[in-house]
Structures are given as C-alpha cells and as structure tokens.
C-alpha cells in the first residue's frame, strides 16, 4: 500500500534520538515516525488526552514512571504472544496426554537432543 508523506517538527534532542534509534535498528527515521504515528492515531481519544496531559503536567519522575509502566505492559504482551506461538508449535509435537509411554519416550528424546 502506498503511503503518504507528512511533516512535523521536533526539537534537536528528539531528532538526534530518532537518528540514533533508526541507525541501531537498521531502519529509516521515516519508518520509525510512521510506526509511532500509527500507534498514536490508533489510540482512543481518552488515551491521547492522557498522553498530552502527561507531556504538559507530569514531573520528570512521573514521566519516567509512565515509561516504565508502558515498557512492562509491552513486555507482558510480547510474552503472551511468545507463549501462544510456542504452544501452537509444540501442540503437534506432543504425544496424546493419555499415552504415558509416548510421553516418557518424548521426554527422553528431548533430553537426549538437549544433551547433544
């Protein structure tokens, strides 16, 4: 899908940080800006209002706390996705739950695979 160019202004610190993050991730600054804007505009108005209030009213310590909470939430969501994907991958590799011998054989095979 073709995109559309938009422009905006940021202070020098944000521009420098954007360049550094883009370089570290091997992406373009435009792709990072696009991803950030997609997230922002997908939020409901109440969340966007809260973000704006955080920018203007919160102390630096409160903003640090908020960033920490956001990181924890994102990591928790990522872990949930990882667990779901692992369960999907393992589901077909596991023997039926009522076949004790097959379960023991699979456990031994996995153990040997790890040891080698």
CSV table of C-alpha atoms in Angstrom, one decimal:
chain,number,residue,atom,x,y,z
A,1,UNK,CA,0.0,0.0,0.0
A,2,UNK,CA,1.4,3.4,-1.0
A,3,UNK,CA,2.0,5.8,1.9
A,4,UNK,CA,1.7,9.5,2.1
A,5,UNK,CA,4.4,11.9,3.3
A,6,UNK,CA,3.6,14.1,6.3
A,7,UNK,CA,5.8,16.6,8.0
A,8,UNK,CA,6.3,17.6,11.6
A,9,UNK,CA,8.7,19.4,13.9
A,10,UNK,CA,10.6,18.0,16.8
A,11,UNK,CA,13.3,19.5,19.0
A,12,UNK,CA,17.0,18.7,18.4
A,13,UNK,CA,17.1,16.1,21.2
A,14,UNK,CA,14.2,14.1,19.7
A,15,UNK,CA,15.7,14.4,16.2
A,16,UNK,CA,19.1,13.2,17.4
A,17,UNK,CA,17.5,10.3,19.3
A,18,UNK,CA,15.4,9.4,16.3
A,19,UNK,CA,18.6,9.2,14.2
A,20,UNK,CA,20.3,7.0,16.8
A,21,UNK,CA,17.4,4.6,17.2
A,22,UNK,CA,16.9,4.3,13.4
A,23,UNK,CA,20.6,3.5,13.0
A,24,UNK,CA,20.6,1.0,15.8
A,25,UNK,CA,17.5,-0.8,14.4
A,26,UNK,CA,18.7,-0.6,10.8
A,27,UNK,CA,15.6,1.4,9.8
A,28,UNK,CA,14.9,4.8,8.4
A,29,UNK,CA,13.8,7.6,10.6
A,30,UNK,CA,10.7,7.9,8.4
A,31,UNK,CA,9.7,4.2,9.2
A,32,UNK,CA,10.1,4.9,12.9
A,33,UNK,CA,8.0,8.1,12.7
A,34,UNK,CA,5.3,6.2,10.7
A,35,UNK,CA,5.2,3.4,13.2
A,36,UNK,CA,4.9,5.9,16.1
A,37,UNK,CA,2.2,7.9,14.4
A,38,UNK,CA,0.2,4.7,13.5
A,39,UNK,CA,0.2,3.8,17.2
A,40,UNK,CA,-0.8,7.3,18.4
A,41,UNK,CA,-3.6,7.7,15.9
A,42,UNK,CA,-4.9,4.2,16.7
A,43,UNK,CA,-5.4,5.1,20.4
A,44,UNK,CA,-8.8,6.3,21.6
A,45,UNK,CA,-9.2,10.0,22.4
A,46,UNK,CA,-9.0,9.4,26.1
A,47,UNK,CA,-5.6,7.8,25.8
A,48,UNK,CA,-4.3,10.6,23.5
A,49,UNK,CA,-5.6,13.1,26.0
A,50,UNK,CA,-3.8,11.3,28.8
A,51,UNK,CA,-0.6,11.4,26.8
A,52,UNK,CA,-0.9,15.1,26.2
A,53,UNK,CA,-1.6,15.7,29.9
A,54,UNK,CA,1.4,13.6,30.8
A,55,UNK,CA,3.6,15.7,28.5
A,56,UNK,CA,2.5,19.0,29.9
A,57,UNK,CA,1.6,18.3,33.6
A,58,UNK,CA,3.7,15.4,34.8
A,59,UNK,CA,7.1,15.8,36.6
A,60,UNK,CA,10.1,14.2,35.0
A,61,UNK,CA,9.8,11.4,37.7
A,62,UNK,CA,6.2,10.8,36.7
A,63,UNK,CA,7.1,10.6,33.1
A,64,UNK,CA,9.8,8.1,33.9
A,65,UNK,CA,7.3,6.0,35.9
A,66,UNK,CA,4.9,6.1,33.0
A,67,UNK,CA,7.6,4.9,30.5
A,68,UNK,CA,8.5,2.1,32.9
A,69,UNK,CA,4.8,1.0,33.2
A,70,UNK,CA,4.4,1.2,29.4
A,71,UNK,CA,7.6,-1.0,28.9
A,72,UNK,CA,6.3,-3.5,31.4
A,73,UNK,CA,2.9,-3.7,29.6
A,74,UNK,CA,4.6,-4.2,26.2
A,75,UNK,CA,6.9,-6.9,27.5
A,76,UNK,CA,4.0,-8.7,29.2
A,77,UNK,CA,2.0,-8.6,25.9
A,78,UNK,CA,5.1,-9.8,24.0
A,79,UNK,CA,5.5,-12.7,26.4
A,80,UNK,CA,1.9,-13.7,25.9
A,81,UNK,CA,2.3,-13.7,22.2
A,82,UNK,CA,5.5,-15.8,22.5
A,83,UNK,CA,3.8,-18.3,24.8
A,84,UNK,CA,0.9,-18.6,22.4
A,85,UNK,CA,3.3,-19.2,19.4
A,86,UNK,CA,5.3,-21.8,21.4
A,87,UNK,CA,2.1,-23.6,22.4
A,88,UNK,CA,1.0,-23.7,18.8
A,89,UNK,CA,4.3,-25.1,17.7
A,90,UNK,CA,4.5,-27.7,20.4
A,91,UNK,CA,0.9,-28.8,20.2
A,92,UNK,CA,1.6,-31.1,17.2
A,93,UNK,CA,4.8,-32.4,18.6
A,94,UNK,CA,3.4,-33.6,21.9
A,95,UNK,CA,2.0,-37.1,22.3
A,96,UNK,CA,-1.6,-37.6,23.4
A,97,UNK,CA,-2.0,-36.9,27.1
A,98,UNK,CA,-3.4,-40.3,27.9
A,99,UNK,CA,-0.4,-42.2,26.4
A,100,UNK,CA,2.1,-42.4,29.3
A,101,UNK,CA,4.6,-44.4,27.4
A,102,UNK,CA,4.7,-42.0,24.5
A,103,UNK,CA,5.1,-39.1,26.9
A,104,UNK,CA,8.0,-40.8,28.6
A,105,UNK,CA,9.6,-41.6,25.2
A,106,UNK,CA,9.2,-38.0,24.0
A,107,UNK,CA,10.7,-36.6,27.2
A,108,UNK,CA,13.7,-38.9,26.8
A,109,UNK,CA,14.1,-37.9,23.2
A,110,UNK,CA,14.0,-34.2,24.1
A,111,UNK,CA,16.5,-34.8,26.9
A,112,UNK,CA,18.9,-36.5,24.5
A,113,UNK,CA,18.5,-33.7,22.0
A,114,UNK,CA,19.4,-31.1,24.6
A,115,UNK,CA,22.5,-33.1,25.8
A,116,UNK,CA,23.9,-33.5,22.3
